[in-house]
DNA sequence: TCCAAAATAGAACGTTCGTTCTATACCCGC
DNA sequence: GCGGGTATAGAACGAACGTTCTATTTTGGA
């Protein structure tokens, strides 16, 4: 019984360690307190750095790090470092990996499950991407243009159609006047013929671009009706006709591109427009 | 000009490195290919391990790791390792944290930006949820039923309509016979009247449930036509009419529910059905 | 079949690591 | 203000590191 509680109370994961450090921080000697603060502020440094580099960075001696580790029951600095590394290891891995973790328990033992996982992963990736690829100022301008419009024309065909049909649904709920262009090919152009400069259009088209969408956007642009568009390339035919356009590349699984990012974008745009109108309305009262 | 393109084509982040590795994987020598595979399969090991430990684990010589690194333009193994470490450093934290990180740089300084972030976050949450809430065996059964069907009837109204319209688009591409029920209210029932027991239906409805969708599903069920459905509660009127049904709760932002999880589900189902049919077709030849 | 070039394995290199040890500085109760 | 205990800094240690170098093997074209 010379080492009565050797490993029992040694923190085994980062959260536990953090708790213990915070708990005992007050009663810690000066240098150890310094290390404590540094370690919680720069956990990544501790995970990756060497004792020497960390010591320099935290402005202490390497031996202090060892004492610090031993103070909390670890054998040496290295074993404490493992905690910091494990933290990064277990940190929400990539979606692929996360799904791989699911693999064992149930999904994709069955082949369809892996298809399912693939699409979920692709959707995640898409969303990750969209957060950085959409310029918020451009978004603001797009909201401006569409919020001012009398009627919003929604142009989308084929793969983009679900997006505009969601917007149509939401606009209806939000009492925003719109026209959904993209259903029956015949009446589309008649619809667009009625558009005036007080209106605006939102067009969605991804490669391979539906030629009608591009043509319709061009038609409106020629008549000085502002067009906002969502597409997947700077070379998209929509870009040249648009006052504001967004490039949004969806991730794919097995060649089938996700719609999650476009959908999230569409929802945000829809709600932002309605919100802006509501405020303008309030102000007018 | 002794080092004409020193740093130009050296991958600077993990994604770039991954792409280059995959691109050149085929033409890599045996041992280097071995390292390539290992590095992509166990990126964490590379980030934390030492050259010696990694070499042992990957069953190669340490020097091979150095050659591998140099093959891709790095100075030595250590500089390649930095890429793997940076990856963990920047690794997507929780969504909340990630959005908090976005806060500073640009988004949501503008009010619309926060709307945008909100929808992206909601979509992420939805996807996280769906991976665990969908039972893979039920999914498999659903695929079975629908793959066997002659014609697949897609039933969805209002908010669910974008989902079925995507499926309609994809089924068209995949040469799967379908009927899209949900467009003009009048002709819907005529369409469904033609359905036989060789057919099947996929119905989508979320609360507040469109009464027509429930009625149509019941109609088909009474005629012994199998119905698979996607809904958001066990108390959904669709559930009782369905051979297989899925409960899928979407996260929301500002009261607007995401569609990402449903969309991913729909894509997976669509592709899984087509895949199953392709195999059945192959087997028949 | 042979040869030149490329790839590999393994030993050897100097460096840097984490740890330990010891002398010194500091703190606090008396 | 002194003494005993603790905390600290810094030097010294062997071990392990990443890299380089050199035989040896493998490869692919003549």
Coordinates of C-alpha atoms (C1' of nucleotides) in Angstrom, one line a residue:
Chain A
X1 CA 0.0 0.0 0.0
X2 CA 2.9 2.3 -0.6
X3 CA 1.1 3.9 -3.5
X4 CA -2.5 3.8 -2.2
X5 CA -4.3 5.7 -4.9
X6 CA -1.8 5.8 -7.8
X7 CA -4.0 6.1 -10.8
X8 CA -7.4 6.4 -9.2
X9 CA -7.5 10.2 -9.1
X10 CA -5.4 11.0 -12.0
X11 CA -7.6 12.8 -14.6
X12 CA -8.0 10.5 -17.6
X13 CA -9.5 13.0 -20.0
X14 CA -9.3 16.6 -20.8
X15 CA -12.5 17.7 -19.1
X16 CA -11.6 16.0 -15.9
X17 CA -8.1 17.5 -16.0
X18 CA -9.5 20.9 -16.7
X19 CA -11.8 20.6 -13.7
X20 CA -9.0 19.5 -11.4
X21 CA -6.8 22.3 -12.6
X22 CA -9.4 24.9 -12.1
X23 CA -10.3 23.5 -8.7
X24 CA -6.7 23.6 -7.4
X25 CA -5.5 26.6 -9.3
X26 CA -5.8 29.0 -6.4
X27 CA -3.6 27.0 -4.1
X28 CA -0.9 26.4 -6.8
X29 CA 2.6 27.8 -6.5
X30 CA 3.4 30.7 -8.7
X31 CA 5.1 29.0 -11.6
X32 CA 2.7 26.1 -11.5
X33 CA -0.2 28.5 -11.7
X34 CA 1.5 30.1 -14.6
X35 CA 1.6 26.7 -16.3
X36 CA -2.0 26.0 -15.4
X37 CA -3.2 29.2 -17.0
X38 CA -1.1 28.6 -20.1
X39 CA -2.2 25.0 -20.5
X40 CA -5.9 25.9 -20.4
X41 CA -5.4 28.8 -22.7
X42 CA -3.2 27.1 -25.3
X43 CA -4.2 23.4 -25.1
X44 CA -3.2 22.9 -28.7
X45 CA 0.3 24.1 -28.0
X46 CA 0.7 21.6 -25.3
X47 CA -0.6 18.8 -27.5
X48 CA 1.8 19.5 -30.3
X49 CA 4.8 21.3 -28.8
X50 CA 7.8 19.8 -27.1
X51 CA 8.5 20.3 -23.5
X52 CA 11.2 22.7 -24.4
X53 CA 9.1 24.7 -26.8
X54 CA 6.2 24.9 -24.5
X55 CA 8.4 25.9 -21.6
X56 CA 9.8 28.8 -23.7
X57 CA 6.4 29.8 -24.8
X58 CA 5.0 29.7 -21.3
X59 CA 8.1 31.4 -19.9
X60 CA 9.0 28.7 -17.5
X61 CA 11.7 26.0 -17.3
X62 CA 11.0 22.6 -18.8
X63 CA 11.4 21.1 -15.4
X64 CA 8.5 23.1 -14.2
X65 CA 6.3 21.4 -16.7
X66 CA 7.4 18.1 -15.3
X67 CA 6.7 19.2 -11.8
X68 CA 3.3 20.5 -12.9
X69 CA 2.4 17.1 -14.4
X70 CA 3.6 15.3 -11.4
X71 CA 1.6 17.7 -9.2
X72 CA -1.5 16.3 -10.8
X73 CA -0.5 12.7 -10.4
X74 CA 1.0 12.1 -13.8
X75 CA 4.3 10.3 -14.1
X76 CA 5.9 13.0 -16.2
X77 CA 5.1 15.7 -18.6
X78 CA 4.7 13.2 -21.5
X79 CA 1.8 11.4 -19.9
X80 CA 0.1 14.7 -19.2
X81 CA 0.6 15.6 -22.8
X82 CA -1.3 12.5 -23.8
X83 CA -4.4 14.0 -22.3
X84 CA -4.1 17.1 -24.5
X85 CA -3.5 14.9 -27.5
X86 CA -6.4 12.7 -26.9
X87 CA -8.6 15.7 -26.7
X88 CA -7.7 16.7 -30.2
X89 CA -8.0 13.1 -31.4
X90 CA -11.5 12.8 -30.1
X91 CA -12.6 16.2 -31.1
X92 CA -15.4 15.9 -33.6
X93 CA -13.5 14.3 -36.4
X94 CA -14.3 15.0 -40.0
X95 CA -17.7 13.8 -41.0
X96 CA -16.3 11.0 -42.9
X97 CA -14.5 9.7 -39.9
X98 CA -17.4 10.3 -37.7
X99 CA -19.5 8.2 -39.9
X100 CA -16.8 5.6 -40.0
X101 CA -17.2 5.5 -36.3
X102 CA -20.8 4.7 -36.7
X103 CA -19.9 1.9 -39.0
X104 CA -19.4 -0.6 -36.3
X105 CA -22.6 -0.2 -34.5
X106 CA -25.3 -0.5 -37.1
X107 CA -25.3 1.6 -40.3
X108 CA -23.7 0.3 -43.4
X109 CA -23.3 -3.2 -42.2
X110 CA -26.1 -3.0 -44.7
X111 CA -25.0 -1.7 -48.0
X112 CA -27.8 0.9 -48.2
X113 CA -26.6 2.3 -44.9
X114 CA -23.3 3.4 -46.5
X115 CA -25.2 5.2 -49.2
X116 CA -27.2 7.0 -46.5
X117 CA -24.0 7.9 -44.6
X118 CA -22.5 9.2 -47.8
X119 CA -25.2 11.6 -48.4
X120 CA -25.2 12.9 -44.9
X121 CA -21.5 13.4 -45.0
X122 CA -21.7 15.2 -48.4
X123 CA -24.4 17.5 -46.9
X124 CA -22.2 18.3 -44.0
X125 CA -19.3 19.1 -46.2
X126 CA -21.4 21.3 -48.3
X127 CA -22.6 23.3 -45.3
X128 CA -19.1 23.6 -44.1
X129 CA -18.1 25.1 -47.3
X130 CA -21.0 27.5 -47.7
X131 CA -20.3 29.3 -44.5
X132 CA -17.0 30.6 -45.8
X133 CA -17.8 30.9 -49.5
X134 CA -20.8 33.3 -49.2
X135 CA -19.8 36.9 -48.9
X136 CA -22.0 38.5 -46.3
X137 CA -21.9 41.9 -47.9
X138 CA -23.0 40.4 -51.2
X139 CA -25.7 38.6 -49.3
X140 CA -26.8 41.9 -47.8
X141 CA -27.0 43.5 -51.2
X142 CA -29.0 40.6 -52.5
X143 CA -31.5 40.9 -49.6
X144 CA -31.7 44.6 -50.3
X145 CA -32.6 44.1 -54.0
X146 CA -35.1 41.4 -53.4
X147 CA -36.7 43.1 -50.4
X148 CA -37.4 46.2 -52.5
X149 CA -38.9 44.3 -55.3
X150 CA -42.7 44.3 -55.8
X151 CA -42.9 40.8 -57.1
X152 CA -40.0 38.3 -56.9
X153 CA -39.6 35.9 -59.8
X154 CA -38.2 32.6 -58.9
X155 CA -36.3 31.0 -61.8
X156 CA -35.1 27.4 -61.5
X157 CA -35.2 24.2 -63.5
X158 CA -34.4 20.6 -62.9
X159 CA -32.1 20.1 -60.1
X160 CA -32.5 23.6 -58.8
X161 CA -36.3 23.4 -58.9
X162 CA -36.7 22.0 -55.3
X163 CA -34.9 25.1 -54.0
X164 CA -37.2 27.6 -55.7
X165 CA -40.2 25.5 -54.8
X166 CA -39.2 25.7 -51.1
X167 CA -38.8 29.5 -51.5
X168 CA -42.2 29.7 -53.1
X169 CA -43.7 27.8 -50.2
X170 CA -42.0 30.0 -47.7
X171 CA -42.8 33.3 -49.5
X172 CA -46.4 32.3 -49.5
X173 CA -46.3 31.8 -45.8
X174 CA -44.5 35.1 -45.3
X175 CA -46.8 37.0 -47.5
X176 CA -44.2 38.0 -50.0
X177 CA -45.5 38.3 -53.5
X178 CA -43.7 36.0 -55.9
X179 CA -44.1 34.2 -59.2
X180 CA -42.6 30.7 -59.6
X181 CA -41.1 30.4 -63.0
X182 CA -40.1 26.9 -63.9
X183 CA -43.1 24.8 -63.9
X184 CA -44.8 24.6 -67.3
X185 CA -42.4 25.6 -70.0
X186 CA -45.0 27.3 -72.1
X187 CA -46.4 29.9 -69.7
X188 CA -43.0 30.8 -68.3
X189 CA -42.2 33.5 -70.8
X190 CA -45.7 35.0 -70.5
X191 CA -45.2 35.3 -66.8
X192 CA -41.8 37.0 -67.2
X193 CA -43.2 39.4 -69.8
X194 CA -45.3 41.0 -67.1
X195 CA -42.3 41.8 -64.9
X196 CA -41.4 45.4 -64.4
X197 CA -38.5 47.4 -63.1
X198 CA -40.2 47.4 -59.7
X199 CA -39.7 43.6 -59.6
X200 CA -36.7 41.5 -59.2
X201 CA -35.7 37.9 -59.9
X202 CA -33.8 35.2 -58.1
X203 CA -32.4 32.6 -60.4
X204 CA -30.8 29.2 -59.5
X205 CA -28.8 27.1 -61.9
X206 CA -26.0 24.6 -61.5
X207 CA -24.0 23.0 -64.2
X208 CA -25.0 21.6 -66.5
X209 CA -26.9 24.9 -66.8
X210 CA -30.5 24.8 -68.0
X211 CA -30.4 27.0 -71.0
X212 CA -33.9 28.4 -70.4
X213 CA -32.9 29.7 -67.0
X214 CA -29.9 31.5 -68.4
X215 CA -32.1 32.9 -71.3
X216 CA -34.8 34.0 -68.9
X217 CA -32.3 35.7 -66.6
X218 CA -30.8 37.5 -69.6
X219 CA -34.2 38.6 -70.8
X220 CA -34.9 40.2 -67.5
X221 CA -31.5 41.8 -67.2
X222 CA -31.9 43.3 -70.6
X223 CA -35.1 44.9 -69.4
X224 CA -33.2 46.3 -66.4
X225 CA -34.9 44.1 -64.0
X226 CA -32.4 43.2 -61.3
X227 CA -31.4 39.6 -61.1
X228 CA -29.9 37.8 -58.1
X229 CA -28.5 34.4 -58.8
X230 CA -27.1 31.3 -57.2
X231 CA -24.8 29.2 -59.2
X232 CA -21.7 27.1 -59.0
X233 CA -19.1 28.8 -61.1
X234 CA -17.9 32.2 -62.1
X235 CA -18.3 31.1 -65.7
X236 CA -22.0 30.3 -65.2
X237 CA -24.2 32.0 -67.8
X238 CA -26.2 33.4 -65.0
X239 CA -23.3 35.5 -63.6
X240 CA -23.2 38.0 -66.5
X241 CA -26.9 38.7 -66.2
X242 CA -26.9 39.2 -62.4
X243 CA -26.5 42.2 -60.3
X244 CA -25.4 40.0 -57.4
X245 CA -24.5 36.4 -57.8
X246 CA -23.3 33.7 -55.4
X247 CA -20.9 30.9 -56.2
X248 CA -21.8 27.8 -54.2
X249 CA -20.2 24.5 -54.8
X250 CA -22.1 21.5 -53.3
X251 CA -20.2 18.5 -52.2
X252 CA -21.4 15.2 -53.8
X253 CA -21.7 11.6 -53.0
X254 CA -21.5 9.1 -55.8
X255 CA -21.9 11.9 -58.3
X256 CA -25.1 13.1 -56.7
X257 CA -24.6 16.6 -55.5
X258 CA -26.0 17.7 -52.1
X259 CA -28.7 20.4 -52.0
X260 CA -28.2 21.2 -48.3
X261 CA -26.0 24.3 -48.8
X262 CA -28.3 25.7 -51.5
X263 CA -31.3 25.0 -49.3
X264 CA -29.8 26.6 -46.3
X265 CA -28.9 29.6 -48.5
X266 CA -32.4 29.8 -49.9
X267 CA -33.9 29.7 -46.4
X268 CA -31.6 32.4 -45.1
X269 CA -32.3 34.6 -48.1
X270 CA -36.0 34.1 -47.9
X271 CA -36.2 34.8 -44.2
X272 CA -33.8 37.8 -44.5
X273 CA -36.0 39.3 -47.2
X274 CA -39.1 38.9 -45.2
X275 CA -37.4 40.3 -42.1
X276 CA -36.2 43.3 -44.0
X277 CA -39.6 44.0 -45.3
X278 CA -41.1 43.6 -41.9
X279 CA -38.8 46.3 -40.6
X280 CA -39.3 48.6 -43.5
X281 CA -43.0 48.2 -42.9
X282 CA -42.7 49.0 -39.2
X283 CA -40.7 52.1 -40.0
X284 CA -43.4 53.3 -42.4
X285 CA -46.0 53.2 -39.8
Chain B
X1 CA 17.1 29.3 -60.4
X2 CA 18.4 26.2 -58.8
X3 CA 15.1 25.7 -57.0
X4 CA 12.7 26.8 -59.6
X5 CA 9.4 25.9 -58.0
X6 CA 10.3 25.3 -54.4
X7 CA 7.2 26.0 -52.4
X8 CA 4.8 26.7 -55.3
X9 CA 3.4 23.2 -55.6
X10 CA 3.9 21.9 -52.0
X11 CA 0.5 21.3 -50.5
X12 CA 0.0 23.8 -47.6
X13 CA -3.1 22.3 -46.0
X14 CA -4.5 18.8 -45.5
X15 CA -7.1 18.9 -48.1
X16 CA -4.6 19.9 -50.8
X17 CA -2.2 17.3 -49.6
X18 CA -4.9 14.7 -49.7
X19 CA -5.9 15.6 -53.2
X20 CA -2.3 15.4 -54.4
X21 CA -1.8 12.1 -52.7
X22 CA -4.9 10.6 -54.2
X23 CA -4.0 12.0 -57.6
X24 CA -0.5 10.5 -57.7
X25 CA -1.3 7.4 -55.7
X26 CA -1.4 5.1 -58.6
X27 CA 2.0 6.0 -59.9
X28 CA 3.7 5.7 -56.5
X29 CA 6.3 3.0 -55.7
X30 CA 5.1 0.2 -53.5
X31 CA 6.3 1.4 -50.1
X32 CA 5.4 5.0 -50.8
X33 CA 1.9 3.8 -51.8
X34 CA 1.8 2.0 -48.5
X35 CA 2.6 5.1 -46.7
X36 CA 0.1 7.1 -48.7
X37 CA -2.7 4.7 -47.7
X38 CA -1.6 4.7 -44.1
X39 CA -1.4 8.5 -43.9
X40 CA -4.9 9.0 -45.2
X41 CA -6.3 6.2 -43.1
X42 CA -4.6 7.3 -39.9
X43 CA -4.0 11.0 -40.1
X44 CA -4.1 11.3 -36.3
X45 CA -1.3 8.8 -35.9
X46 CA 0.8 10.9 -38.2
X47 CA 0.0 14.0 -36.4
X48 CA 1.0 12.7 -33.0
X49 CA 3.3 9.9 -33.5
X50 CA 7.1 10.0 -34.0
X51 CA 8.7 9.0 -37.3
X52 CA 9.8 5.8 -35.6
X53 CA 6.4 4.8 -34.2
X54 CA 4.6 5.7 -37.4
X55 CA 7.1 3.7 -39.4
X56 CA 6.6 0.6 -37.2
X57 CA 2.8 1.1 -37.3
X58 CA 2.8 1.4 -41.1
X59 CA 5.3 -1.4 -41.5
X60 CA 7.9 0.6 -43.3
X61 CA 11.3 2.1 -42.5
X62 CA 11.5 5.6 -41.0
X63 CA 13.5 6.6 -44.0
X64 CA 10.6 5.7 -46.2
X65 CA 8.6 8.3 -44.4
X66 CA 11.2 10.9 -45.2
X67 CA 11.3 9.8 -48.8
X68 CA 7.5 10.0 -48.9
X69 CA 7.6 13.5 -47.6
X70 CA 10.3 14.6 -50.0
X71 CA 8.4 13.0 -52.8
X72 CA 5.7 15.5 -52.3
X73 CA 8.0 18.4 -52.1
X74 CA 8.5 18.7 -48.3
X75 CA 11.9 19.2 -46.8
X76 CA 11.6 16.2 -44.5
X77 CA 9.1 14.2 -42.6
X78 CA 8.7 16.8 -39.9
X79 CA 7.4 19.5 -42.3
X80 CA 4.9 17.0 -43.7
X81 CA 3.8 16.2 -40.2
X82 CA 3.0 19.9 -39.6
X83 CA 0.2 19.6 -42.2
X84 CA -1.3 16.8 -40.2
X85 CA -1.0 18.7 -37.0
X86 CA -2.5 21.9 -38.5
X87 CA -5.4 19.8 -39.6
X88 CA -6.2 18.8 -36.0
X89 CA -5.6 22.3 -34.8
X90 CA -8.1 23.8 -37.1
X91 CA -10.4 20.8 -37.0
X92 CA -14.0 21.8 -37.0
X93 CA -15.0 22.4 -33.4
X94 CA -18.6 22.0 -32.4
X95 CA -21.0 24.0 -34.6
X96 CA -21.6 26.5 -31.9
X97 CA -17.9 27.2 -31.5
X98 CA -17.5 27.3 -35.2
X99 CA -20.1 29.9 -35.6
X100 CA -18.7 31.8 -32.8
X101 CA -15.4 31.8 -34.7
X102 CA -17.2 33.2 -37.7
X103 CA -18.6 35.9 -35.6
X104 CA -15.5 38.0 -35.6
X105 CA -14.4 37.9 -39.2
X106 CA -17.4 39.1 -41.2
X107 CA -20.6 37.3 -41.0
X108 CA -23.2 38.6 -38.7
X109 CA -21.6 41.9 -38.2
X110 CA -24.4 42.3 -40.7
X111 CA -27.6 41.2 -39.4
X112 CA -28.5 39.1 -42.4
X113 CA -25.3 37.2 -41.8
X114 CA -26.6 35.9 -38.5
X115 CA -29.7 34.7 -40.2
X116 CA -27.5 32.9 -42.7
X117 CA -25.3 31.3 -40.0
X118 CA -28.4 30.3 -38.1
X119 CA -29.7 28.3 -41.0
X120 CA -26.4 26.7 -41.7
X121 CA -26.2 25.7 -38.0
X122 CA -29.7 24.3 -38.0
X123 CA -28.9 22.2 -41.1
X124 CA -25.8 20.8 -39.4
X125 CA -27.8 19.9 -36.4
X126 CA -30.4 18.2 -38.5
X127 CA -27.8 16.1 -40.2
X128 CA -26.2 15.1 -37.0
X129 CA -29.5 14.0 -35.7
X130 CA -30.6 12.0 -38.7
X131 CA -27.5 9.8 -38.8
X132 CA -28.6 8.2 -35.5
X133 CA -32.3 8.4 -35.8
X134 CA -32.8 6.4 -39.0
X135 CA -32.8 2.7 -38.5
X136 CA -30.7 1.1 -41.2
X137 CA -32.8 -2.0 -41.3
X138 CA -35.9 -0.1 -41.8
X139 CA -34.1 1.8 -44.5
X140 CA -33.2 -1.4 -46.1
X141 CA -36.8 -2.6 -46.1
X142 CA -38.0 0.7 -47.5
X143 CA -35.5 0.3 -50.4
X144 CA -36.7 -3.2 -50.9
X145 CA -40.3 -2.2 -51.2
X146 CA -39.7 0.7 -53.5
X147 CA -37.1 -1.0 -55.7
X148 CA -39.6 -3.8 -56.4
X149 CA -42.3 -1.4 -57.4
X150 CA -43.3 -0.8 -60.9
X151 CA -44.1 2.8 -60.6
X152 CA -43.3 4.9 -57.5
X153 CA -45.8 7.4 -56.5
X154 CA -44.4 10.4 -54.8
X155 CA -46.7 12.1 -52.4
X156 CA -45.8 15.4 -50.8
X157 CA -47.4 18.8 -50.4
X158 CA -46.3 22.2 -49.2
X159 CA -43.1 22.1 -47.2
X160 CA -42.4 18.6 -48.2
X161 CA -42.9 19.3 -51.9
X162 CA -39.3 20.3 -52.6
X163 CA -38.2 16.9 -51.4
X164 CA -40.4 14.9 -53.7
X165 CA -39.6 17.2 -56.5
X166 CA -35.9 16.4 -56.1
X167 CA -36.7 12.8 -56.1
X168 CA -38.7 13.2 -59.2
X169 CA -35.8 14.9 -60.9
X170 CA -33.4 12.2 -59.8
X171 CA -35.7 9.3 -60.7
X172 CA -36.0 10.8 -64.1
X173 CA -32.2 10.8 -64.5
X174 CA -32.0 7.3 -63.1
X175 CA -34.7 5.9 -65.4
X176 CA -36.9 4.9 -62.5
X177 CA -40.6 5.1 -63.3
X178 CA -42.5 7.5 -61.0
X179 CA -45.5 9.7 -60.7
X180 CA -45.3 12.9 -58.9
X181 CA -48.4 13.4 -56.9
X182 CA -48.7 16.9 -55.4
X183 CA -48.8 19.4 -58.2
X184 CA -52.4 20.2 -59.3
X185 CA -54.8 19.1 -56.7
X186 CA -57.4 18.0 -59.2
X187 CA -55.6 15.4 -61.1
X188 CA -53.9 13.9 -58.1
X189 CA -56.6 11.4 -57.3
X190 CA -57.0 10.4 -60.9
X191 CA -53.3 9.6 -61.0
X192 CA -53.5 7.5 -57.8
X193 CA -56.6 5.7 -59.1
X194 CA -54.3 4.0 -61.7
X195 CA -51.9 2.6 -59.1
X196 CA -51.8 -1.2 -58.8
X197 CA -50.4 -3.6 -56.2
X198 CA -47.3 -3.8 -58.3
X199 CA -46.6 -0.2 -57.5
X200 CA -45.6 1.6 -54.3
X201 CA -45.7 5.0 -52.8
X202 CA -43.4 7.3 -50.9
X203 CA -45.1 9.9 -48.9
X204 CA -43.6 12.8 -47.1
X205 CA -45.4 15.0 -44.6
X206 CA -44.4 17.0 -41.6
X207 CA -46.6 18.7 -39.0
X208 CA -48.8 20.4 -39.6
X209 CA -49.7 17.5 -41.8
X210 CA -51.4 18.2 -45.1
X211 CA -54.6 16.4 -44.9
X212 CA -54.6 15.4 -48.6
X213 CA -51.3 13.6 -48.2
X214 CA -52.6 11.5 -45.3
X215 CA -55.8 10.8 -47.2
X216 CA -54.0 9.7 -50.3
X217 CA -51.7 7.5 -48.4
X218 CA -54.6 5.9 -46.7
X219 CA -56.3 5.4 -50.0
X220 CA -53.4 3.5 -51.3
X221 CA -52.9 1.5 -48.2
X222 CA -56.5 0.4 -48.3
X223 CA -55.9 -0.9 -51.8
X224 CA -52.9 -2.9 -50.5
X225 CA -50.4 -0.7 -52.2
X226 CA -47.3 -0.5 -50.0
X227 CA -46.5 3.0 -48.7
X228 CA -43.2 4.1 -47.3
X229 CA -43.3 7.4 -45.5
X230 CA -41.1 10.1 -44.0
X231 CA -42.6 12.1 -41.2
X232 CA -41.7 13.7 -38.0
X233 CA -43.7 11.9 -35.3
X234 CA -45.1 8.5 -34.4
X235 CA -48.5 10.1 -34.2
X236 CA -48.3 11.3 -37.8
X237 CA -51.4 10.3 -39.8
X238 CA -49.0 8.8 -42.3
X239 CA -47.6 6.2 -39.9
X240 CA -50.7 4.1 -39.7
X241 CA -51.0 3.8 -43.5
X242 CA -47.3 2.9 -44.0
X243 CA -45.5 -0.4 -44.2
X244 CA -42.3 1.4 -43.3
X245 CA -42.1 4.9 -41.9
X246 CA -39.3 7.1 -40.7
X247 CA -39.4 9.6 -38.0
X248 CA -37.1 12.5 -38.8
X249 CA -37.1 15.7 -36.7
X250 CA -35.5 18.6 -38.4
X251 CA -33.7 21.3 -36.4
X252 CA -35.0 24.8 -36.9
X253 CA -33.8 28.4 -37.0
X254 CA -36.2 31.1 -36.1
X255 CA -39.1 28.7 -36.5
X256 CA -38.1 27.7 -40.0
X257 CA -37.3 24.0 -40.1
X258 CA -34.3 22.8 -42.1
X259 CA -34.8 20.5 -45.0
X260 CA -31.2 19.2 -45.1
X261 CA -31.8 15.9 -43.2
X262 CA -34.9 15.1 -45.2
X263 CA -33.1 16.0 -48.4
X264 CA -30.1 13.8 -47.6
X265 CA -32.5 11.0 -46.7
X266 CA -34.4 11.5 -50.0
X267 CA -31.2 11.4 -52.0
X268 CA -30.0 8.3 -50.2
X269 CA -33.3 6.5 -50.7
X270 CA -33.4 7.5 -54.3
X271 CA -29.9 6.3 -55.1
X272 CA -30.3 3.2 -53.0
X273 CA -33.4 2.2 -54.9
X274 CA -31.7 2.8 -58.3
X275 CA -28.7 0.9 -57.1
X276 CA -30.8 -2.0 -56.0
X277 CA -32.6 -2.1 -59.3
X278 CA -29.4 -2.0 -61.3
X279 CA -28.1 -5.0 -59.4
X280 CA -31.4 -6.9 -59.8
X281 CA -31.1 -6.1 -63.5
X282 CA -27.6 -7.3 -63.7
X283 CA -28.5 -10.5 -62.0
X284 CA -31.3 -11.2 -64.4
X285 CA -29.1 -11.0 -67.4
Chain C
dT1 C1' 19.5 -11.6 -70.6
dC2 C1' 21.6 -7.8 -69.2
dC3 C1' 22.1 -3.1 -67.6
dA4 C1' 21.1 1.4 -65.8
dA5 C1' 18.0 3.8 -63.0
dA6 C1' 14.9 3.9 -59.1
dA7 C1' 13.5 2.3 -54.8
dT8 C1' 14.4 0.3 -50.6
dA9 C1' 16.3 -1.3 -46.0
dG10 C1' 19.1 -0.5 -42.4
dA11 C1' 23.0 1.4 -40.0
dA12 C1' 25.1 5.7 -38.4
dC13 C1' 24.9 10.5 -37.7
dG14 C1' 24.4 14.7 -34.9
dT15 C1' 20.6 16.8 -32.6
dT16 C1' 17.0 17.5 -29.5
dC17 C1' 14.1 15.5 -26.4
dG18 C1' 12.1 14.6 -21.4
dT19 C1' 13.7 13.8 -17.2
dT20 C1' 16.5 13.9 -13.1
dC21 C1' 19.4 16.0 -10.0
dT22 C1' 21.3 19.7 -7.2
dA23 C1' 22.2 24.2 -5.7
dT24 C1' 19.8 28.4 -4.9
dA25 C1' 15.7 31.3 -3.8
dC26 C1' 11.7 31.9 -1.6
dC27 C1' 8.1 31.6 1.8
dC28 C1' 6.0 31.3 6.3
dG29 C1' 5.4 30.0 11.3
dC30 C1' 7.9 30.9 15.3
Chain D
dG1 C1' 14.9 37.5 11.8
dC2 C1' 15.8 33.0 11.8
dG3 C1' 15.2 28.1 10.4
dG4 C1' 12.9 24.4 8.0
dG5 C1' 10.4 23.2 4.2
dT6 C1' 9.0 24.0 -0.4
dA7 C1' 9.5 25.9 -5.0
dT8 C1' 12.5 27.1 -8.5
dA9 C1' 16.2 27.4 -12.1
dG10 C1' 19.5 25.5 -14.6
dA11 C1' 22.9 22.0 -15.7
dA12 C1' 23.6 17.2 -16.8
dC13 C1' 21.9 12.7 -18.2
dG14 C1' 20.8 8.9 -21.3
dA15 C1' 17.3 7.9 -24.6
dA16 C1' 15.0 8.7 -28.7
dC17 C1' 14.5 11.6 -32.3
dG18 C1' 14.6 12.8 -37.7
dT19 C1' 17.8 12.7 -41.1
dT20 C1' 21.4 11.2 -44.1
dC21 C1' 24.1 7.9 -46.3
dT22 C1' 25.2 3.6 -48.4
dA23 C1' 24.7 -1.1 -49.7
dT24 C1' 21.3 -4.0 -51.7
dT25 C1' 17.2 -5.1 -54.1
dT26 C1' 13.8 -4.3 -57.4
dT27 C1' 12.2 -2.5 -61.6
dG28 C1' 11.6 -1.6 -66.5
dG29 C1' 13.6 -0.9 -71.0
dA30 C1' 17.1 -2.6 -74.6

